[in-house]
Short mmCIF file of C-alpha atoms and ligand atoms in Angstrom, two decimals:
data_model
loop_
_atom_site.label_atom_id
_atom_site.label_comp_id
_atom_site.label_asym_id
_atom_site.label_seq_id
_atom_site.Cartn_x
_atom_site.Cartn_y
_atom_site.Cartn_z
CA UNK A 1 71.12 89.32 96.08
CA UNK A 2 69.83 88.71 92.47
CA UNK A 3 68.25 92.51 93.05
CA UNK A 4 71.62 93.40 93.12
CA UNK A 5 73.54 91.99 90.30
CA UNK A 6 70.79 93.31 88.04
CA UNK A 7 71.62 97.01 88.77
CA UNK A 8 74.94 96.79 86.38
CA UNK A 9 73.52 98.61 84.02
CA UNK A 10 71.87 101.63 86.53
CA UNK A 11 74.50 101.69 88.11
CA UNK A 12 76.47 102.29 84.61
CA UNK A 13 74.13 104.79 83.56
CA UNK A 14 74.01 106.32 87.08
CA UNK A 15 77.58 107.89 86.15
CA UNK A 16 77.07 108.81 81.94
CA UNK A 17 73.43 109.98 83.09
CA UNK A 18 75.71 112.17 85.83
CA UNK A 19 78.48 113.59 83.34
CA UNK A 20 75.28 113.89 80.76
CA UNK A 21 74.02 116.87 83.43
CA UNK A 22 77.19 118.33 84.66
CA UNK A 23 77.92 118.84 80.57
CA UNK A 24 74.36 120.85 80.81
CA UNK A 25 75.21 122.32 83.83
CA UNK A 26 78.51 123.80 82.72
CA UNK A 27 76.39 125.07 79.38
CA UNK A 28 73.97 127.17 81.70
CA UNK A 29 77.15 128.12 84.25
CA UNK A 30 78.57 129.86 81.19
CA UNK A 31 75.64 131.40 80.05
CA UNK A 32 74.68 132.80 83.38
CA UNK A 33 77.93 134.58 83.47
CA UNK A 34 77.13 136.15 80.07
CA UNK A 35 73.94 137.44 81.74
CA UNK A 36 75.83 139.04 84.38
CA UNK A 37 77.52 141.11 81.17
CA UNK A 38 74.13 141.02 79.68
CA UNK A 39 73.13 143.66 82.80
CA UNK A 40 75.79 145.24 83.14
CA UNK A 41 75.93 146.39 79.47
CA UNK A 42 71.92 147.44 80.20
CA UNK A 43 72.74 149.53 82.86
CA UNK A 44 75.42 151.88 81.63
CA UNK A 45 72.94 152.27 78.41
CA UNK A 46 70.53 153.34 81.10
CA UNK A 47 72.90 155.50 82.42
CA UNK A 48 73.60 157.07 78.92
CA UNK A 49 70.13 157.58 78.36
CA UNK A 50 69.34 160.10 81.60
CA UNK A 51 65.81 160.53 83.10
CA UNK A 52 64.01 158.96 80.33
CA UNK A 53 65.47 155.28 81.03
CA UNK A 54 65.22 155.49 85.08
CA UNK A 55 62.61 152.21 85.12
CA UNK A 56 65.41 150.22 82.50
CA UNK A 57 67.95 151.17 84.88
CA UNK A 58 66.06 149.22 87.30
CA UNK A 59 65.19 146.53 85.38
CA UNK A 60 68.89 145.40 84.29
CA UNK A 61 69.91 146.17 88.23
CA UNK A 62 67.40 143.48 88.78
CA UNK A 63 69.12 141.39 86.65
CA UNK A 64 72.21 141.65 87.90
CA UNK A 65 70.57 141.11 91.26
CA UNK A 66 69.63 137.38 89.00
CA UNK A 67 72.34 136.57 87.36
CA UNK A 68 74.01 136.63 91.13
CA UNK A 69 71.57 134.37 92.58
CA UNK A 70 71.62 132.04 89.58
CA UNK A 71 74.84 131.44 89.14
CA UNK A 72 75.04 130.79 93.58
CA UNK A 73 71.91 127.47 92.75
CA UNK A 74 73.84 126.77 89.78
CA UNK A 75 77.05 126.08 92.01
CA UNK A 76 74.80 124.30 94.32
CA UNK A 77 73.50 121.52 91.56
CA UNK A 78 77.49 121.35 90.56
CA UNK A 79 78.06 120.61 94.42
CA UNK A 80 74.72 117.97 94.54
CA UNK A 81 76.86 116.65 90.61
CA UNK A 82 79.77 115.91 92.35
CA UNK A 83 78.02 114.10 95.04
CA UNK A 84 76.17 111.79 92.95
CA UNK A 85 79.42 110.92 91.31
CA UNK A 86 81.42 110.34 94.20
CA UNK A 87 78.18 108.03 95.35
CA UNK A 88 78.32 106.69 91.74
CA UNK A 89 81.63 105.90 91.87
CA UNK A 90 81.99 104.58 94.89
CA UNK A 91 78.82 101.78 93.97
CA UNK A 92 81.03 101.16 90.76
CA UNK A 93 83.81 99.89 93.39
CA UNK A 94 81.88 97.60 95.70
CA UNK A 95 80.24 96.17 92.62
CA UNK A 96 83.51 95.22 91.74
CA UNK A 97 84.22 93.95 94.87
CA UNK A 98 81.51 92.00 95.31
CA UNK A 99 82.33 90.38 91.48
CA UNK A 100 85.60 89.46 93.31
CA UNK A 101 83.32 87.86 96.35
CA UNK A 102 80.98 86.08 94.17
CA UNK A 103 84.53 84.00 92.28
CA UNK A 104 85.06 83.07 95.35
CA UNK A 105 81.33 81.90 96.75
CA UNK A 106 81.11 79.93 93.28
CA UNK A 107 83.98 77.51 94.40
CA UNK A 108 81.92 75.18 96.52
CA UNK A 109 79.97 75.22 99.72
CA UNK A 110 82.15 75.62 102.06
CA UNK A 111 83.38 78.81 100.12
CA UNK A 112 80.11 79.83 100.19
CA UNK A 113 79.61 79.44 103.64
CA UNK A 114 82.94 81.38 104.41
CA UNK A 115 81.78 84.51 101.77
CA UNK A 116 78.22 84.10 103.61
CA UNK A 117 79.17 87.18 106.04
CA UNK A 118 80.75 88.94 104.19
CA UNK A 119 78.66 89.36 100.94
CA UNK A 120 75.91 90.20 103.84
CA UNK A 121 77.85 92.95 105.12
CA UNK A 122 78.74 93.75 100.93
CA UNK A 123 75.15 93.64 100.47
CA UNK A 124 74.43 96.10 103.02
CA UNK A 125 77.17 98.30 101.78
CA UNK A 126 75.46 98.96 98.64
CA UNK A 127 72.75 99.00 99.78
CA UNK A 128 73.47 101.83 102.03
CA UNK A 129 74.92 103.39 99.11
CA UNK A 130 72.52 102.39 96.88
CA UNK A 131 70.00 105.21 98.92
CA UNK A 132 72.67 107.49 99.24
CA UNK A 133 72.99 107.79 95.22
CA UNK A 134 68.37 107.85 95.33
CA UNK A 135 68.92 110.61 97.54
CA UNK A 136 71.20 112.75 95.49
CA UNK A 137 69.10 112.30 92.58
CA UNK A 138 65.25 113.37 94.85
CA UNK A 139 68.06 116.54 95.94
CA UNK A 140 69.23 117.09 92.16
CA UNK A 141 65.59 116.91 90.88
CA UNK A 142 64.29 119.91 93.68
CA UNK A 143 67.80 122.00 93.34
CA UNK A 144 67.09 122.01 89.74
CA UNK A 145 63.00 123.34 90.10
CA UNK A 146 64.04 126.49 92.49
CA UNK A 147 66.66 127.15 89.34
CA UNK A 148 63.52 126.69 86.85
CA UNK A 149 61.68 129.23 89.07
CA UNK A 150 64.03 131.38 89.96
CA UNK A 151 64.27 131.43 85.81
CA UNK A 152 60.75 132.49 85.77
CA UNK A 153 61.97 135.72 87.32
CA UNK A 154 64.25 135.87 85.27
CA UNK A 155 61.70 135.44 82.55
CA UNK A 156 59.80 138.37 84.09
CA UNK A 157 62.59 140.70 84.22
CA UNK A 158 63.36 140.40 80.40
CA UNK A 159 59.24 141.60 79.69
CA UNK A 160 59.90 144.43 81.61
CA UNK A 161 63.39 144.98 80.01
CA UNK A 162 61.11 144.88 76.47
CA UNK A 163 58.05 147.45 78.03
CA UNK A 164 60.71 149.78 79.71
CA UNK A 165 62.81 149.96 76.42
CA UNK A 166 59.54 151.74 74.40
CA UNK A 167 59.82 154.63 77.08
CA UNK A 168 63.99 154.72 75.87
CA UNK A 169 62.80 158.39 73.30
CA UNK A 170 65.13 158.13 70.92
CA UNK A 171 68.02 155.52 72.39
CA UNK A 172 65.00 153.03 72.54
CA UNK A 173 66.46 150.89 69.38
CA UNK A 174 69.44 150.70 71.48
CA UNK A 175 67.52 149.56 74.65
CA UNK A 176 65.06 146.82 72.49
CA UNK A 177 68.13 145.59 71.59
CA UNK A 178 69.73 144.79 74.64
CA UNK A 179 66.29 143.76 75.64
CA UNK A 180 66.74 141.53 73.05
CA UNK A 181 69.92 140.38 74.25
CA UNK A 182 68.04 139.68 77.50
CA UNK A 183 65.15 138.19 76.53
CA UNK A 184 67.82 135.45 74.12
CA UNK A 185 70.17 134.56 77.08
CA UNK A 186 67.25 133.85 79.39
CA UNK A 187 65.77 131.83 76.93
CA UNK A 188 68.99 130.05 76.56
CA UNK A 189 69.33 129.16 80.02
CA UNK A 190 65.49 128.11 80.47
CA UNK A 191 65.55 125.52 77.29
CA UNK A 192 68.93 123.91 79.14
CA UNK A 193 67.83 123.37 82.41
CA UNK A 194 64.27 121.95 80.71
CA UNK A 195 66.50 119.89 78.29
CA UNK A 196 68.46 118.96 81.88
CA UNK A 197 64.96 118.02 83.56
CA UNK A 198 63.98 115.73 80.24
CA UNK A 199 66.87 114.16 80.56
CA UNK A 200 66.95 113.45 84.43
CA UNK A 201 63.65 112.04 84.41
CA UNK A 202 64.38 109.17 81.86
CA UNK B 1 94.44 76.76 89.69
CA UNK B 2 96.53 77.94 93.08
CA UNK B 3 97.82 75.76 95.75
CA UNK B 4 98.89 76.00 99.14
CA UNK B 5 101.88 73.97 99.84
CA UNK B 6 103.98 73.59 103.19
CA UNK B 7 107.44 74.21 102.96
CA UNK B 8 107.91 74.03 107.09
CA UNK B 9 106.47 72.41 109.50
CA UNK B 10 107.50 71.99 113.00
CA UNK B 11 104.26 71.41 114.99
CA UNK B 12 101.65 74.80 115.33
CA UNK B 13 104.69 76.71 113.54
CA UNK B 14 104.16 76.62 110.08
CA UNK B 15 105.25 78.05 106.78
CA UNK B 16 103.02 77.40 103.31
CA UNK B 17 103.76 79.10 100.10
CA UNK B 18 100.44 79.73 97.65
CA UNK B 19 103.28 79.51 94.41
CA UNK B 20 102.72 81.16 91.45
CA UNK B 21 99.45 79.56 89.10
CA UNK B 22 100.85 78.41 85.52
CA UNK B 23 96.55 79.10 84.44
CA UNK B 24 97.07 82.97 85.04
CA UNK B 25 96.70 85.00 82.59
CA UNK B 26 99.91 86.09 81.15
CA UNK B 27 99.46 90.05 81.46
CA UNK B 28 99.91 89.22 84.82
CA UNK B 29 102.83 89.06 86.77
CA UNK B 30 102.98 86.02 88.62
CA UNK B 31 103.24 86.23 92.00
CA UNK B 32 104.23 84.08 95.20
CA UNK B 33 101.89 84.15 98.84
CA UNK B 34 103.57 83.36 101.96
CA UNK B 35 101.48 82.50 104.83
CA UNK B 36 103.06 81.85 108.28
CA UNK B 37 101.42 80.35 111.50
CA UNK B 38 101.53 79.67 115.26
CA UNK B 39 99.66 78.75 117.88
CA UNK B 40 96.32 79.74 116.17
CA UNK B 41 96.92 83.24 114.54
CA UNK B 42 98.62 83.89 110.18
CA UNK B 43 100.54 86.41 108.89
CA UNK B 44 99.75 86.23 105.32
CA UNK B 45 102.98 88.26 103.10
CA UNK B 46 102.32 89.91 100.41
CA UNK B 47 99.48 89.52 99.75
CA UNK B 48 99.24 90.00 96.48
CA UNK B 49 97.12 91.60 93.23
CA UNK B 50 92.74 92.27 93.54
CA UNK B 51 92.84 90.27 90.29
CA UNK B 52 94.54 87.39 91.58
CA UNK B 53 92.68 87.43 94.96
CA UNK B 54 90.19 85.11 94.81
CA UNK B 55 92.92 82.43 93.72
CA UNK B 56 94.89 83.05 96.68
CA UNK B 57 91.40 83.29 99.23
CA UNK B 58 90.64 79.80 97.95
CA UNK B 59 93.45 78.35 97.60
CA UNK B 60 94.38 79.28 101.24
CA UNK B 61 91.23 78.34 102.46
CA UNK B 62 91.38 75.14 100.97
CA UNK B 63 93.63 74.29 104.05
CA UNK B 64 93.50 76.72 106.96
CA UNK B 65 90.54 78.42 108.25
CA UNK B 66 91.27 82.18 106.94
CA UNK B 67 90.18 83.47 110.21
CA UNK B 68 93.22 82.86 111.55
CA UNK B 69 94.85 85.31 109.68
CA UNK B 70 95.32 88.62 111.85
CA UNK B 71 98.20 90.41 110.09
CA UNK B 72 99.19 91.06 106.39
CA UNK B 73 102.68 91.93 106.03
CA UNK B 74 103.51 93.75 102.34
CA UNK B 75 106.95 94.37 102.03
CA UNK B 76 106.53 97.58 99.92
CA UNK B 77 104.46 99.19 97.75
CA UNK B 78 103.47 97.75 94.21
CA UNK B 79 100.25 96.81 93.27
CA UNK B 80 101.52 93.04 93.17
CA UNK B 81 101.77 92.69 96.36
CA UNK B 82 98.97 94.77 98.07
CA UNK B 83 96.17 95.25 96.00
CA UNK B 84 93.92 93.12 96.84
CA UNK B 85 93.82 94.86 100.43
CA UNK B 86 90.24 96.04 99.81
CA UNK B 87 89.31 92.74 99.21
CA UNK B 88 90.93 91.54 102.11
CA UNK B 89 89.49 94.10 104.41
CA UNK B 90 85.84 93.05 103.36
CA UNK B 91 86.87 90.11 104.47
CA UNK B 92 87.81 90.32 107.54
CA UNK B 93 87.84 94.30 108.78
CA UNK B 94 90.17 93.85 111.72
CA UNK B 95 93.42 92.49 109.79
CA UNK B 96 96.11 94.43 110.46
CA UNK B 97 98.65 95.49 107.92
CA UNK B 98 102.63 96.23 108.04
CA UNK B 99 104.49 98.16 106.05
CA UNK B 100 106.82 100.78 105.85
CA UNK B 101 105.95 104.12 106.99
CA UNK B 102 106.62 105.96 103.98
CA UNK B 103 103.75 104.16 101.95
CA UNK B 104 101.71 104.83 104.73
CA UNK B 105 99.92 107.21 103.15
CA UNK B 106 99.92 105.65 99.98
CA UNK B 107 99.08 102.14 100.42
CA UNK B 108 95.02 103.73 101.57
CA UNK B 109 94.47 104.57 98.52
CA UNK B 110 93.96 100.59 97.59
CA UNK B 111 91.91 100.36 100.98
CA UNK B 112 92.05 100.85 104.56
CA UNK B 113 91.66 103.39 106.99
CA UNK B 114 93.88 104.77 109.55
CA UNK B 115 92.98 101.59 111.80
CA UNK B 116 94.74 99.32 109.46
CA UNK B 117 98.15 99.74 109.06
CA UNK B 118 101.18 99.64 111.62
CA UNK B 119 104.40 101.42 109.84
CA UNK B 120 107.21 99.89 110.22
CA UNK B 121 110.11 102.29 110.81
CA UNK B 122 113.47 103.01 108.17
CA UNK B 123 115.59 100.17 110.89
CA UNK B 124 113.04 97.20 111.11
CA UNK B 125 110.80 95.71 113.90
CA UNK B 126 109.64 92.82 115.41
CA UNK B 127 106.55 91.46 114.14
CA UNK B 128 104.83 89.62 117.01
CA UNK B 129 103.27 86.16 115.99
CA UNK B 130 101.79 83.92 118.61
CA UNK B 131 105.31 83.07 121.06
CA UNK B 132 107.11 83.74 117.43
CA UNK B 133 108.92 87.38 116.73
CA UNK B 134 108.74 87.66 113.26
CA UNK B 135 111.69 90.39 111.95
CA UNK B 136 111.43 92.73 109.36
CA UNK B 137 114.76 93.01 108.21
CA UNK B 138 115.23 96.35 105.73
CA UNK B 139 115.62 96.08 102.39
CA UNK B 140 115.27 99.59 100.90
CA UNK B 141 116.17 100.59 97.21
CA UNK B 142 116.04 97.01 96.32
CA UNK B 143 114.26 97.40 94.34
CA UNK B 144 111.91 100.01 96.20
CA UNK B 145 113.10 102.88 98.34
CA UNK B 146 110.62 101.40 101.19
CA UNK B 147 111.23 97.80 101.16
CA UNK B 148 111.56 94.97 103.87
CA UNK B 149 111.96 91.50 104.36
CA UNK B 150 110.58 88.81 106.53
CA UNK B 151 112.90 87.02 108.68
CA UNK B 152 111.41 83.99 110.97
CA UNK B 153 114.61 82.85 113.29
CA UNK B 154 113.50 79.67 114.27
CA UNK B 155 112.34 78.29 110.65
CA UNK B 156 115.15 80.17 109.25
CA UNK B 157 113.34 81.30 106.37
CA UNK B 158 113.75 85.11 104.94
CA UNK B 159 110.70 85.89 103.05
CA UNK B 160 112.92 88.10 99.93
CA UNK B 161 110.19 89.90 98.76
CA UNK B 162 111.07 91.25 94.87
CA UNK B 163 115.17 90.22 96.22
CA UNK B 164 116.05 86.95 94.24
CA UNK B 165 112.80 86.84 92.15
CA UNK B 166 112.74 85.43 88.88
CA UNK B 167 110.32 85.42 85.56
CA UNK B 168 110.17 81.84 84.81
CA UNK B 169 109.18 80.93 81.30
CA UNK B 170 106.15 78.25 81.37
CA UNK B 171 107.02 75.00 82.24
CA UNK B 172 109.26 75.88 84.75
CA UNK B 173 106.93 75.69 87.28
CA UNK B 174 108.78 73.77 90.44
CA UNK B 175 108.61 75.43 93.46
CA UNK B 176 112.18 74.93 94.26
CA UNK B 177 115.01 76.18 93.05
CA UNK B 178 116.55 73.13 91.12
CA UNK B 179 119.45 74.16 88.84
CA UNK B 180 120.59 77.28 90.47
CA UNK B 181 122.44 78.60 87.07
CA UNK B 182 119.53 77.77 85.09
CA UNK B 183 117.46 79.43 87.46
CA UNK B 184 119.61 82.85 87.99
CA UNK B 185 119.99 83.79 83.61
CA UNK B 186 115.86 84.51 84.30
CA UNK B 187 116.70 86.34 87.52
CA UNK B 188 119.86 88.27 85.86
CA UNK B 189 117.45 90.54 83.63
CA UNK B 190 115.24 91.69 86.80
CA UNK B 191 117.74 92.39 89.20
CA UNK B 192 119.81 94.52 86.61
CA UNK B 193 116.90 96.70 86.25
CA UNK B 194 114.75 96.31 89.12
CA UNK B 195 117.35 97.45 91.80
CA UNK B 196 118.66 100.63 91.87
CA UNK B 197 121.18 100.92 94.12
CA UNK B 198 124.98 98.31 93.97
CA UNK B 199 125.52 100.15 97.61
CA UNK B 200 122.10 99.19 98.82
CA UNK B 201 122.26 96.23 96.80
CA UNK B 202 126.02 95.12 98.74
CA UNK B 203 125.52 96.80 102.42
CA UNK B 204 121.89 93.95 102.18
CA UNK B 205 124.30 91.15 101.36
CA UNK B 206 126.23 91.58 103.91
CA UNK B 207 123.25 92.47 106.29
CA UNK B 208 122.23 88.43 105.51
CA UNK B 209 124.82 86.72 104.63
CA UNK B 210 125.46 86.76 108.70
CA UNK B 211 121.76 85.28 109.03
CA UNK B 212 121.30 81.68 109.42
CA UNK B 213 118.63 80.90 106.32
CA UNK B 214 117.60 77.36 105.42
CA UNK B 215 115.27 79.19 102.84
CA UNK B 216 114.99 82.33 100.76
CA UNK B 217 111.65 82.91 99.84
CA UNK B 218 110.95 85.72 96.85
CA UNK B 219 107.73 86.92 95.51
CA UNK B 220 108.34 85.93 92.01
CA UNK B 221 109.49 82.25 90.49
CA UNK B 222 111.13 79.89 92.30
CA UNK B 223 112.88 78.97 96.72
CA UNK B 224 116.78 78.56 97.08
CA UNK B 225 117.27 75.93 99.92
CA UNK B 226 120.73 74.89 101.30
CA UNK B 227 123.63 75.60 99.62
CA UNK B 228 121.58 77.80 97.18
CA UNK B 229 120.94 80.77 99.18
CA UNK B 230 124.38 81.49 99.68
CA UNK B 231 125.19 80.54 95.80
CA UNK B 232 122.09 84.01 95.34
CA UNK B 233 123.31 86.20 97.83
CA UNK B 234 127.32 85.27 96.01
CA UNK B 235 126.06 86.16 92.80
CA UNK B 236 123.67 89.40 93.86
CA UNK B 237 127.02 90.67 95.95
CA UNK B 238 128.84 90.61 92.11
CA UNK B 239 125.73 92.09 90.20
CA UNK B 240 126.33 95.20 88.88
CA UNK B 241 122.59 96.85 89.02
CA UNK B 242 120.99 99.29 88.01
CA UNK B 243 120.90 98.91 84.25
CA UNK B 244 118.71 101.47 83.62
CA UNK B 245 120.64 103.94 82.81
CA UNK B 246 122.12 104.61 79.98
CA UNK B 247 125.38 106.52 79.57
FE1 FE2 C 301 108.43 95.04 92.92
FE1 FE2 C 302 106.66 92.06 92.80
#
């Protein structure tokens, strides 16, 4: 029983952590829809510069695939966050109800006996919810690592774009600019996700 | 602290009031809860709000085995009536809650599952308690649009929910109305503003005046006894309600 009452602080922080993580996820989703635009821009630029930038065109169409995958993965993260909010809120509610039951239990021997099975059931429920929350966090970590791995692909795409830009002839300057844009966006996603991972590890 | 007091006893057939609590913080409206006992089982009418659950539960358990409570009756959907539902179900998941069909998808926001609720149709129904048939009497629009009183024909008691409610100043803590004129001045503002329909009010007065009633038990304030029951019905019939509408 003590164990559960000591969990109040951790429940409060569960919700706060979820809110913080969700803000980061929203930020990454915003940026990754930007990647799609950058990729589209890169494809159009490559098309304009014709035969010499075939390699650049291939990289940019790969980049579009990447941005779509990233969006999907981020939606998955969002769904996990939703589950965490649901379970953390359920835990808060159960904790609130438990406090009322403890109030009764404190009113002497007869009430203690009456409340014993009720509190036992409540503790069992809270234990279950606590386990659920633990699993939610675990799944969130796994999904986050998956997204980070995906971002490695984004990183190598941005490096390839830079190399391909060199073969762009008179379009090289423009292609380099686009390649830099790609690099910046991918880096921003990377650093936000890494920040999120450190926050979750705290 | 809340205390349970018997207001009617005939063998195992009893009515008890868990009357309002002078120690309760002023920002919560004070309520009465009523326990009807018969043949080893009990029904709790308007179980009350979540914040006062422990006070109500303890007051009842001090006198009665709380596992005998099998039914809850909610006169309407207000939080002071039934927001303690989740806690009652924590205690006993088997409890059934009688409630106007109007609110059967609203009240689950306070707790309960599909199995918890027994929907009362607009015309009312009988609620068995041991060998007793309690009657859910329609009192729609007074003030809630899906609202029931609970009548015990044998005990001649009408639980009237918010009808007859009085917001009494501190110091006036008596269980029963002792001076009707003084008491009703604390009921007037409530009835004029909370009750919305003169037609509904007259319809209720007409039906209820035909019932044999010794005690009219509101959810707020003191209980009307004997002659005060008729006095209240006459007073209410003459009162103009719906005072929230300004010309
Ligand atoms: Fe009400
Ligand atoms: Fe009320």
